[in-house]
Coordinates of C-alpha atoms and ligand atoms in Angstrom, one line a residue:
X30 CA -13.5 -2.4 -3.7
X31 CA -11.4 -0.6 -1.0
X32 CA -11.1 -3.2 1.7
X33 CA -9.0 -2.7 4.5
X34 CA -5.9 -5.2 5.1
X35 CA -7.7 -6.6 8.1
X36 CA -11.1 -7.2 5.7
X37 CA -9.0 -8.6 3.1
X38 CA -7.3 -11.2 5.6
X39 CA -10.4 -11.8 7.6
X40 CA -12.3 -12.2 4.3
X41 CA -10.0 -14.8 3.3
X42 CA -9.7 -16.6 6.2
X43 CA -13.7 -16.5 6.6
X44 CA -13.7 -18.1 3.1
X45 CA -11.3 -21.0 3.9
X46 CA -13.4 -21.7 6.8
X47 CA -16.4 -21.6 5.4
X48 CA -15.0 -24.3 2.4
X49 CA -13.3 -26.3 5.4
X50 CA -16.7 -26.4 7.4
X51 CA -18.5 -27.5 4.0
X52 CA -16.2 -30.3 3.5
X53 CA -16.2 -31.4 7.1
X54 CA -20.4 -31.2 6.8
X55 CA -20.1 -33.1 3.8
X56 CA -17.9 -35.6 5.3
X57 CA -19.9 -36.1 8.5
X58 CA -23.2 -36.3 6.4
X59 CA -21.7 -39.3 4.5
X60 CA -20.4 -41.1 7.9
X61 CA -23.9 -40.7 9.1
X62 CA -25.3 -42.5 6.4
X63 CA -22.8 -45.2 6.3
X64 CA -23.3 -45.6 10.0
X65 CA -27.3 -46.1 9.6
X66 CA -26.9 -48.3 6.4
X67 CA -24.7 -50.6 8.9
X68 CA -26.7 -50.4 11.6
X69 CA -29.7 -51.4 9.7
X70 CA -27.4 -54.4 8.2
X71 CA -26.4 -55.6 11.6
X72 CA -29.3 -54.9 13.7
X73 CA -32.3 -55.7 11.8
X74 CA -31.4 -58.0 8.7
X75 CA -28.8 -60.1 10.4
X76 CA -31.0 -60.4 13.2
X77 CA -34.3 -61.0 11.2
X78 CA -32.4 -63.7 9.6
X79 CA -31.7 -65.4 13.0
X80 CA -35.2 -65.2 14.0
X81 CA -36.1 -66.7 10.7
X82 CA -34.1 -69.8 11.6
X83 CA -35.2 -70.2 15.4
X84 CA -38.8 -69.9 13.9
X85 CA -38.5 -72.3 11.5
X86 CA -36.6 -74.7 13.2
X87 CA -39.5 -74.3 16.1
X88 CA -42.3 -74.8 13.6
X89 CA -40.7 -77.9 12.6
X90 CA -40.4 -79.1 16.2
X91 CA -43.9 -78.0 16.9
X92 CA -45.3 -80.1 14.2
X93 CA -43.3 -83.2 15.1
X94 CA -44.6 -82.8 19.0
X95 CA -48.3 -82.1 17.8
X96 CA -48.1 -85.3 15.2
X97 CA -46.2 -87.2 18.0
X98 CA -49.0 -86.6 20.3
X99 CA -52.1 -87.3 17.7
X100 CA -50.2 -90.8 17.9
X101 CA -49.5 -91.4 21.3
X102 CA -52.0 -88.9 23.2
X103 CA -49.2 -88.5 25.5
X104 CA -50.0 -85.2 27.2
X105 CA -46.1 -84.4 27.8
X106 CA -45.9 -84.2 24.0
X107 CA -48.5 -81.7 24.0
X108 CA -46.8 -80.0 26.9
X109 CA -43.8 -79.3 25.0
X110 CA -45.9 -78.3 21.9
X111 CA -47.5 -75.6 24.0
X112 CA -44.1 -74.3 25.3
X113 CA -42.9 -73.9 22.3
X114 CA -45.8 -72.1 21.0
X115 CA -45.2 -69.5 24.0
X116 CA -41.6 -69.0 22.5
X117 CA -42.8 -69.1 19.0
X118 CA -45.2 -65.9 20.0
X119 CA -42.5 -64.4 21.8
X120 CA -39.9 -64.5 19.0
X121 CA -42.5 -63.5 16.4
X122 CA -43.2 -60.4 18.7
X123 CA -39.5 -59.6 19.1
X124 CA -38.8 -59.9 15.1
X125 CA -42.2 -57.8 14.5
X126 CA -40.9 -54.8 16.9
X127 CA -37.4 -55.0 14.9
X128 CA -39.7 -52.6 12.5
X129 CA -38.7 -53.5 9.1
X130 CA -41.8 -53.2 6.8
X131 CA -40.8 -55.7 4.1
X132 CA -40.2 -58.5 6.7
X133 CA -43.4 -56.9 8.7
X134 CA -45.8 -57.7 6.2
X135 CA -44.5 -61.4 5.9
X136 CA -44.3 -61.9 9.7
X137 CA -47.7 -60.7 10.2
X138 CA -49.2 -63.3 7.6
X139 CA -46.7 -65.7 9.3
X140 CA -48.5 -64.5 12.6
X141 CA -52.2 -65.2 11.2
X142 CA -51.3 -68.7 9.6
X143 CA -49.5 -70.0 13.0
X144 CA -52.9 -68.7 14.7
X145 CA -54.8 -71.0 12.6
X146 CA -52.3 -73.8 13.2
X147 CA -52.5 -73.8 16.7
X148 CA -56.5 -73.3 16.8
X149 CA -56.4 -76.3 14.7
X150 CA -53.8 -78.4 16.8
X151 CA -56.1 -77.1 19.9
X152 CA -59.3 -78.6 18.1
X153 CA -57.8 -81.9 17.2
X154 CA -56.4 -82.2 20.8
X155 CA -59.6 -81.6 22.2
X156 CA -61.4 -83.9 20.3
X157 CA -58.7 -86.7 21.0
X158 CA -59.1 -85.9 24.8
X159 CA -62.8 -86.4 24.5
X160 CA -62.4 -89.3 22.2
X161 CA -64.3 -88.1 19.7
X162 CA -64.3 -89.8 15.9
X163 CA -62.9 -87.5 13.4
X164 CA -61.2 -87.3 10.0
X165 CA -57.8 -87.3 11.2
X166 CA -56.3 -87.3 7.7
X167 CA -58.2 -84.2 7.2
X168 CA -56.9 -82.3 10.0
X169 CA -53.3 -83.4 9.3
X170 CA -53.3 -82.6 5.5
X171 CA -55.0 -78.8 6.8
X172 CA -52.1 -78.7 9.1
X173 CA -49.5 -79.7 6.9
X174 CA -50.9 -77.2 4.8
X175 CA -50.5 -74.3 7.1
X176 CA -47.4 -75.2 8.5
X177 CA -45.5 -75.5 4.8
X178 CA -47.3 -72.3 3.9
X179 CA -45.4 -70.6 7.2
X180 CA -42.3 -72.5 6.0
X181 CA -42.7 -70.7 2.7
X182 CA -43.4 -67.5 4.3
X183 CA -40.0 -68.2 6.4
X184 CA -38.0 -69.0 3.0
X185 CA -39.3 -65.7 1.4
X186 CA -38.5 -63.7 4.7
X187 CA -34.6 -65.0 4.4
X188 CA -34.4 -64.6 0.6
X189 CA -35.8 -61.2 0.8
X190 CA -33.4 -60.5 3.8
X191 CA -30.3 -61.8 1.9
X192 CA -31.6 -59.5 -1.0
X193 CA -32.0 -56.5 1.1
X194 CA -28.8 -57.1 2.7
X195 CA -27.1 -57.3 -0.6
X196 CA -28.5 -54.7 -2.0
X197 CA -27.4 -52.1 1.4
X198 CA -23.8 -53.6 1.0
X199 CA -23.7 -52.6 -2.5
X200 CA -25.4 -49.2 -1.5
X201 CA -22.8 -48.8 1.0
X202 CA -19.8 -49.5 -1.2
X203 CA -21.6 -47.2 -4.1
X204 CA -21.7 -44.4 -1.5
X205 CA -18.4 -45.0 -0.4
X206 CA -17.0 -44.8 -3.7
X207 CA -19.3 -41.7 -4.5
X208 CA -17.8 -40.0 -1.2
X209 CA -14.2 -40.8 -2.2
X210 CA -14.9 -39.0 -5.8
X211 CA -16.7 -35.8 -4.2
X212 CA -14.3 -35.6 -1.1
X213 CA -11.6 -35.8 -3.8
X214 CA -13.3 -32.8 -6.2
X215 CA -14.5 -30.8 -3.1
X216 CA -10.8 -30.9 -1.5
X217 CA -8.9 -29.8 -5.2
X218 CA -11.5 -27.5 -5.5
X219 CA -11.0 -25.9 -2.0
X220 CA -7.5 -26.1 -2.7
X221 CA -7.5 -24.3 -5.9
X222 CA -9.9 -21.7 -4.5
X223 CA -7.7 -21.0 -1.3
X224 CA -4.7 -21.0 -3.5
X225 CA -6.2 -18.5 -5.8
X226 CA -7.5 -16.7 -3.3
X227 CA -4.1 -16.3 -1.0
X228 CA -2.7 -15.0 -4.1
X229 CA -5.3 -12.5 -4.8
X230 CA -5.1 -11.3 -1.6
X231 CA -1.1 -11.5 -1.0
X232 CA -0.7 -9.8 -4.7
X233 CA -3.4 -7.1 -3.7
X234 CA -0.9 -6.4 -0.4
X235 CA 2.5 -7.1 -2.0
X236 CA 1.8 -4.8 -5.2
X237 CA 1.5 -1.6 -3.9
X238 CA 4.3 -2.3 -1.2
X239 CA 6.4 -3.3 -4.2
X240 CA 5.6 0.0 -5.7
X241 CA 6.6 1.9 -2.3
X242 CA 9.4 0.0 -2.4
X243 CA 10.6 1.2 -5.6
X244 CA 9.6 4.6 -5.3
X245 CA 11.7 4.6 -2.1
X246 CA 14.6 3.5 -3.7
X247 CA 14.1 6.4 -6.6
X248 CA 14.0 8.5 -3.5
X249 CA 17.3 7.0 -2.0
X250 CA 19.1 7.9 -5.5
X251 CA 17.3 11.6 -5.4
X252 CA 14.5 11.2 -7.8
X253 CA 11.4 13.1 -6.2
X254 CA 9.4 13.5 -8.9
X255 CA 6.1 11.8 -9.5
X256 CA 3.6 10.7 -6.7
X257 CA 2.3 7.7 -6.3
X258 CA -1.1 6.7 -7.1
X259 CA -2.3 3.9 -4.4
X260 CA -5.6 4.0 -3.1
X261 CA -5.9 0.4 -1.8
X262 CA -6.2 -1.2 0.4
X263 CA -6.8 1.8 2.7
X264 CA -3.9 1.5 5.0
X265 CA -1.3 1.3 2.2
X266 CA -3.4 4.0 0.6
X267 CA -2.7 6.2 3.5
X268 CA 1.0 5.4 3.6
X269 CA 1.1 6.4 -0.1
X270 CA -0.4 9.6 0.1
X271 CA 2.2 10.3 3.5
X272 CA 4.8 9.1 1.0
X273 CA 3.5 11.9 -1.6
X274 CA 3.8 14.4 1.0
X275 CA 7.1 13.4 2.1
X276 CA 8.2 13.8 -1.5
X277 CA 7.0 17.1 -2.0
X278 CA 8.8 18.2 1.3
X279 CA 11.9 16.4 -0.3
X280 CA 11.2 18.0 -3.6
X281 CA 10.6 21.7 -1.5
X282 CA 13.9 21.2 0.4
X283 CA 15.9 20.1 -2.8
X284 CA 14.6 23.6 -4.5
X285 CA 15.9 25.2 -1.5
X286 CA 18.8 23.6 -1.0
X287 CA 19.8 24.4 -4.6
X288 CA 18.8 28.2 -4.5
X289 CA 20.9 28.1 -1.3
X290 CA 23.9 26.9 -2.6
X291 CA 23.6 29.0 -5.7
X292 CA 23.0 32.3 -3.6
X293 CA 25.9 31.3 -1.1
X294 CA 28.2 30.5 -4.2
X295 CA 27.6 34.1 -5.5
X296 CA 27.6 35.4 -2.0
X297 CA 31.1 33.9 -1.0
X298 CA 32.6 33.7 -4.3
X299 CA 32.2 37.4 -5.2
X300 CA 33.7 38.9 -2.0
X301 CA 36.5 36.4 -2.3
X302 CA 37.1 37.1 -5.9
X303 CA 37.1 40.8 -5.0
X304 CA 40.1 40.3 -2.3
X305 CA 42.2 38.2 -4.5
X306 CA 41.9 41.0 -7.0
X307 CA 42.2 43.9 -4.5
X308 CA 45.4 42.0 -3.1
X309 CA 46.8 41.2 -6.9
X310 CA 46.5 45.0 -7.6
X311 CA 47.9 45.9 -4.5
X312 CA 50.9 43.7 -5.2
X313 CA 51.4 45.0 -8.5
X314 CA 52.0 48.6 -7.0
X315 CA 48.4 50.1 -8.1
X316 CA 47.7 51.3 -4.7
X317 CA 51.2 53.2 -4.6
X318 CA 54.6 51.9 -3.4
X319 CA 54.3 48.9 -0.4
X320 CA 57.0 48.0 1.6
X321 CA 58.8 44.0 1.7
X322 CA 56.6 43.4 5.1
X323 CA 53.5 44.8 3.6
X324 CA 54.4 42.5 0.2
X325 CA 54.9 39.4 2.2
X326 CA 51.6 40.1 4.2
X327 CA 49.7 40.6 0.7
X328 CA 51.1 37.5 -0.8
X329 CA 49.9 35.7 2.1
X330 CA 46.4 36.9 1.8
X331 CA 46.5 36.1 -1.7
X332 CA 47.5 32.9 -1.8
X333 CA 45.1 32.3 1.2
X334 CA 41.9 33.9 -0.5
X335 CA 42.8 31.2 -3.6
X336 CA 42.9 28.7 -1.2
X337 CA 39.2 29.6 0.3
X338 CA 37.9 30.1 -3.1
X339 CA 39.2 26.4 -3.7
X340 CA 37.5 25.3 -0.7
X341 CA 34.5 27.2 -1.3
X342 CA 34.2 25.6 -5.2
X343 CA 35.0 22.2 -3.6
X344 CA 32.1 22.5 -1.0
X345 CA 29.9 23.5 -3.8
X346 CA 30.9 20.8 -5.9
X347 CA 30.3 18.3 -3.2
X348 CA 26.8 19.6 -2.6
X349 CA 26.0 19.3 -6.1
X350 CA 27.4 16.1 -6.4
X351 CA 25.4 14.7 -3.0
X352 CA 22.0 16.3 -4.8
X353 CA 22.8 14.5 -7.9
X354 CA 22.7 18.2 -9.2
X355 CA 26.2 17.5 -11.0
X356 CA 25.7 18.7 -14.5
X357 CA 28.2 17.7 -17.7
X358 CA 28.9 19.3 -20.8
X359 CA 30.4 16.1 -22.9
X360 CA 32.5 16.5 -26.0
X361 CA 34.8 14.4 -28.4
X362 CA 38.1 16.2 -27.5
X363 CA 41.6 14.8 -26.8
X364 CA 43.3 15.1 -23.6
X365 CA 46.5 16.1 -24.6
X366 CA 45.9 20.1 -24.5
X367 CA 44.4 19.5 -21.0
X368 CA 47.2 17.7 -19.4
X369 CA 49.7 20.5 -20.9
X370 CA 47.3 23.3 -19.5
X371 CA 47.0 21.3 -16.1
X372 CA 51.3 21.2 -16.2
X373 CA 51.4 24.9 -16.8
X374 CA 49.3 26.0 -14.1
X375 CA 51.4 24.2 -11.4
X376 CA 54.9 24.7 -13.0
X377 CA 55.0 28.1 -11.1
X378 CA 54.8 25.8 -7.8
X379 CA 57.0 23.2 -9.2
X380 CA 59.8 25.4 -10.0
X381 CA 59.0 26.9 -6.5
X382 CA 59.6 23.8 -4.7
X383 CA 62.2 22.8 -7.1
X384 CA 60.6 19.8 -8.5
X385 CA 61.3 18.1 -11.5
X386 CA 57.8 17.5 -13.3
X387 CA 57.7 15.4 -16.8
X388 CA 55.2 14.2 -18.9
X389 CA 54.8 11.7 -21.2
X390 CA 52.1 11.8 -23.9
X391 CA 51.4 9.0 -26.4
X392 CA 50.8 11.3 -29.4
X393 CA 48.2 11.3 -30.6
X394 CA 45.9 10.4 -27.9
X395 CA 42.9 9.2 -28.8
X396 CA 39.8 11.3 -28.6
X397 CA 37.3 10.8 -25.5
X398 CA 33.5 12.0 -24.6
X399 CA 34.4 13.9 -21.9
X400 CA 33.6 17.3 -20.2
X401 CA 36.8 19.1 -20.4
X402 CA 36.6 21.4 -17.4
X403 CA 35.8 18.5 -15.2
X404 CA 38.3 16.2 -16.5
X405 CA 41.0 19.2 -16.0
X406 CA 39.5 19.5 -12.3
X407 CA 40.7 16.1 -11.7
X408 CA 44.1 16.6 -13.6
X409 CA 44.5 19.9 -11.4
X410 CA 43.7 17.7 -8.2
X411 CA 45.8 15.1 -8.9
X412 CA 48.8 17.0 -10.0
X413 CA 48.3 19.4 -7.2
X414 CA 48.3 17.0 -4.4
X415 CA 51.5 15.0 -6.2
X416 CA 53.2 18.6 -6.0
X417 CA 51.6 19.2 -2.5
X418 CA 52.7 15.8 -0.9
X419 CA 56.3 16.0 -3.0
X420 CA 59.2 17.1 -1.2
X421 CA 61.6 19.8 -2.5
X422 CA 64.1 17.9 -5.1
X423 CA 61.6 15.4 -5.8
X424 CA 59.8 14.2 -9.2
X425 CA 56.3 14.0 -10.5
X426 CA 55.5 12.5 -13.7
X427 CA 52.5 12.4 -15.5
X428 CA 51.9 9.5 -18.5
X429 CA 49.2 9.7 -20.5
X430 CA 48.5 6.5 -23.2
X431 CA 45.9 4.2 -24.9
X432 CA 45.7 0.8 -22.8
X433 CA 42.9 -2.2 -23.5
X434 CA 41.0 0.3 -25.7
X435 CA 40.7 2.8 -23.0
X436 CA 42.7 6.1 -22.0
X437 CA 45.0 5.7 -19.1
X438 CA 46.3 8.7 -17.5
X439 CA 48.5 8.3 -14.2
X440 CA 50.4 10.8 -11.8
X441 CA 53.3 9.5 -10.1
X442 CA 55.1 11.1 -7.2
X443 CA 58.2 10.6 -5.0
X444 CA 56.2 11.9 -2.1
X445 CA 55.5 9.9 1.2
X446 CA 52.8 7.4 -0.4
X447 CA 49.9 6.1 1.3
X448 CA 49.6 3.3 3.4
X449 CA 47.8 0.1 1.9
X450 CA 44.6 1.0 4.4
X451 CA 44.1 4.3 3.1
X452 CA 44.2 3.5 -0.6
X453 CA 40.4 3.2 -1.0
X454 CA 39.2 5.5 1.7
X455 CA 41.3 8.6 0.7
X456 CA 38.6 8.7 -2.4
X457 CA 35.9 9.2 0.2
X458 CA 34.5 12.6 1.4
X459 CA 36.4 14.1 4.2
X460 CA 39.2 11.4 4.4
X461 CA 42.5 13.1 4.8
X462 CA 45.0 10.0 4.9
X463 CA 47.4 10.0 7.8
X464 CA 50.1 12.2 7.2
X465 CA 51.5 13.6 9.9
X466 CA 54.4 16.0 11.1
X467 CA 56.3 17.2 8.1
X468 CA 53.8 15.4 5.7
X469 CA 50.5 16.9 7.4
X470 CA 49.1 19.4 4.8
X471 CA 46.2 21.9 4.5
X472 CA 43.4 20.4 2.6
X473 CA 39.5 19.7 2.9
X474 CA 39.6 16.1 2.1
X475 CA 37.1 16.5 -0.8
X476 CA 39.4 16.6 -4.1
X477 CA 39.6 12.7 -4.4
X478 CA 35.8 12.5 -3.8
X479 CA 34.9 14.8 -6.4
X480 CA 37.6 13.3 -8.9
X481 CA 36.1 10.0 -8.5
X482 CA 32.6 11.0 -8.9
X483 CA 33.7 12.9 -12.2
X484 CA 35.6 9.8 -13.6
X485 CA 32.6 7.4 -12.6
X486 CA 30.3 9.7 -14.3
X487 CA 32.3 9.5 -17.4
X488 CA 32.4 5.7 -17.3
X489 CA 35.8 5.5 -16.0
X490 CA 37.5 4.3 -12.9
X491 CA 39.9 6.0 -10.5
X492 CA 42.5 4.2 -8.2
X493 CA 45.8 4.7 -6.3
X494 CA 48.9 2.7 -6.2
X495 CA 51.2 3.3 -3.5
X496 CA 54.1 2.0 -1.2
X497 CA 55.0 3.6 1.9
X498 CA 58.0 6.0 1.7
X499 CA 58.3 5.2 -2.2
X500 CA 55.9 7.8 -3.6
X501 CA 52.4 6.9 -5.2
X502 CA 50.6 6.9 -8.5
X503 CA 47.3 7.9 -9.2
X504 CA 45.7 6.4 -12.1
X505 CA 42.5 6.9 -13.9
X506 CA 40.8 5.6 -17.2
X507 CA 38.4 6.8 -19.6
X508 CA 36.4 5.2 -22.2
X509 CA 37.6 6.3 -25.5
Ligands
ADP12 P1 42.9 17.0 0.4 O1 44.4 17.1 -0.2 O2 42.4 18.1 0.2 O3 43.1 16.8 1.9 P2 42.0 15.0 -1.3 O4 40.8 14.1 -1.5 O5 42.6 15.6 -2.8 O6 42.0 15.7 -0.2 O7 43.0 13.9 -0.9 C1 42.8 13.1 0.3 C2 43.7 12.5 1.2 O8 44.5 11.7 0.3 C3 45.2 13.6 1.6 O9 44.7 14.0 2.8 C4 46.2 12.7 1.7 O10 46.4 12.1 3.1 C5 46.1 11.6 0.4 N1 46.7 11.9 -0.7 C6 46.2 12.3 -1.7 N2 47.3 12.7 -2.9 C7 48.2 12.0 -2.2 C8 49.7 11.9 -2.8 N3 49.9 12.3 -3.9 N4 50.9 11.6 -2.0 C9 50.2 11.2 -0.8 N5 49.0 11.0 0.1 C10 48.1 11.7 -0.6

C-alpha cells in the first residue's frame, strides 16, 4: 500500500488513539460497575438492615403496649401503640420504596401480617372498651403468632440482606481482580501494538532514507551508476525519482567532462609538442644558420613549451584524479631502474645548477606492485622540486631501502626547507608554500597533490620532514 508519510503517521496516531480510547472506555465501564455495586450496598442493603432493626424494635414495643393495655385498659398505652403503628407504616413504606425486589417480597408479607395484627388489636380494644366477654387467650395466641411470624420475616430479611451484601462485596472484589487482569492484558497488548506499529512506520520511513543516504555517499565518491528503486512512501519516491534524474544528469556531465578533457588534451598537447619540436629543430640548425640572440630566444621558447606541456599534463591528471578516472597499470617491478631513469633525466639541470646529486639504493630492492609510469611521475616531481629549490652548489640525495616490510624512498635537499605549518598543506591542490624572494619559483602547486593521490592509490604513504633553512626530505613508502 503506497501511503504518504503524513497518512502513515496519521494512521499510526489514530490506532494509538483508538487503543487508548478502548482502554479508557473499559476503565470507565468498570468504574461504573463498582459504583453501582457500592451504591447498592450503601444505599439499599445497609438501609434495609437499619429499617429491619427499627421495625423489629417497634413491633416488640407495640406488642408490649397493647398487651399492657389489655391488662390495665389504660388508654394512654393504647395511644402509644397507635403512635408506634403510624411510625411502623411510615418506616415500612420507606423500606419498600428502596425498591429491592427480594426485600420487597418479605416487606409486603410483613405489611399484610401487620394489617391482620393491628386489626386484631383494634378489635380486642373495641371488645374491651364495650366490656364484652371474649376469649382473651385466643386473641393473645393469635397476636403472638402473627408477631412471631413478622419477627421471623424480619429475621429472614436481615439474613437475606447480609447475604446479599456479602455477595455484592465478593462480586466487587472479583470484578476488581478481573478488571486488574484485563487492564494489564489490554495495556500490555496496547504497548506491544504501539511498539510494533511505531517500528513498522519508522522502518518504512527510515529504510528509504537510509537508501538515499548510502546512494548520496556513493555519488559523493563519484559513483553515479544504478538508480534508486523507491516507490513508497510517495514523498520519498518522488525524492528518489528526482535523485535518479540528478544521477543521470551527473553521469551525462561526467561523460561530457571526460570527452572535454580528452579533446582538450589532444588540442593543447599536439600544438605544444609541435612548437617544442619545431623549436628543437630550429636550435639544431635545421632551419638554417641562427644567431646567438636567436638561439637564446629559441631556448626560452623550448623551455616555456616544456613547462606548458607539464602544466597541461598536471591539469589533466588533476581532473582525472577529481573525476576518479585516474587509471593504473600495476605490475611487479623493482624501483631501481625508475630511480636511475629519474636521476638521468634531471642530471643536465643538476649539472647546470652545479648541484651535487647522490643516490644510495639498497640493492637488490624488493619488487613492488606499482604502475611504473606513475611512480616515475612521483620521482620526477620530488627530484624536480629538490633541484628547483636547492641553490647553486647545494646537495640532493636520493635514498631507497626496504624498511619495516615496506619500500622507502626519500629525496633530501639542502634547500630553504618547508615551514612546519606547511608540511601537510603543501600536499593539497594549488598549495605553493610560502617561498618568497630568491626562493619564489614558478609552479602550479599540483605536483605534490598528484604525487599523494598516486602513492595513496598504491596503498602507500607520503610525507615531508623539514627544518626551515636546513633543507627538506620528502619520503614515500610503498607496500612490497
Ligand atoms: P609546485 O612546485 O608546482 O608549486 P608542488 O605541489 O610540487 O607544486 O609543491 C608545492 C609547494 O611545496 C611548492 O610551491 C613549495 O612551496 C613546496 N615545496 C615542494 N618541494 C619543496 C622542496 N624540496 N623544498 C622546499 N619547498 C618545497
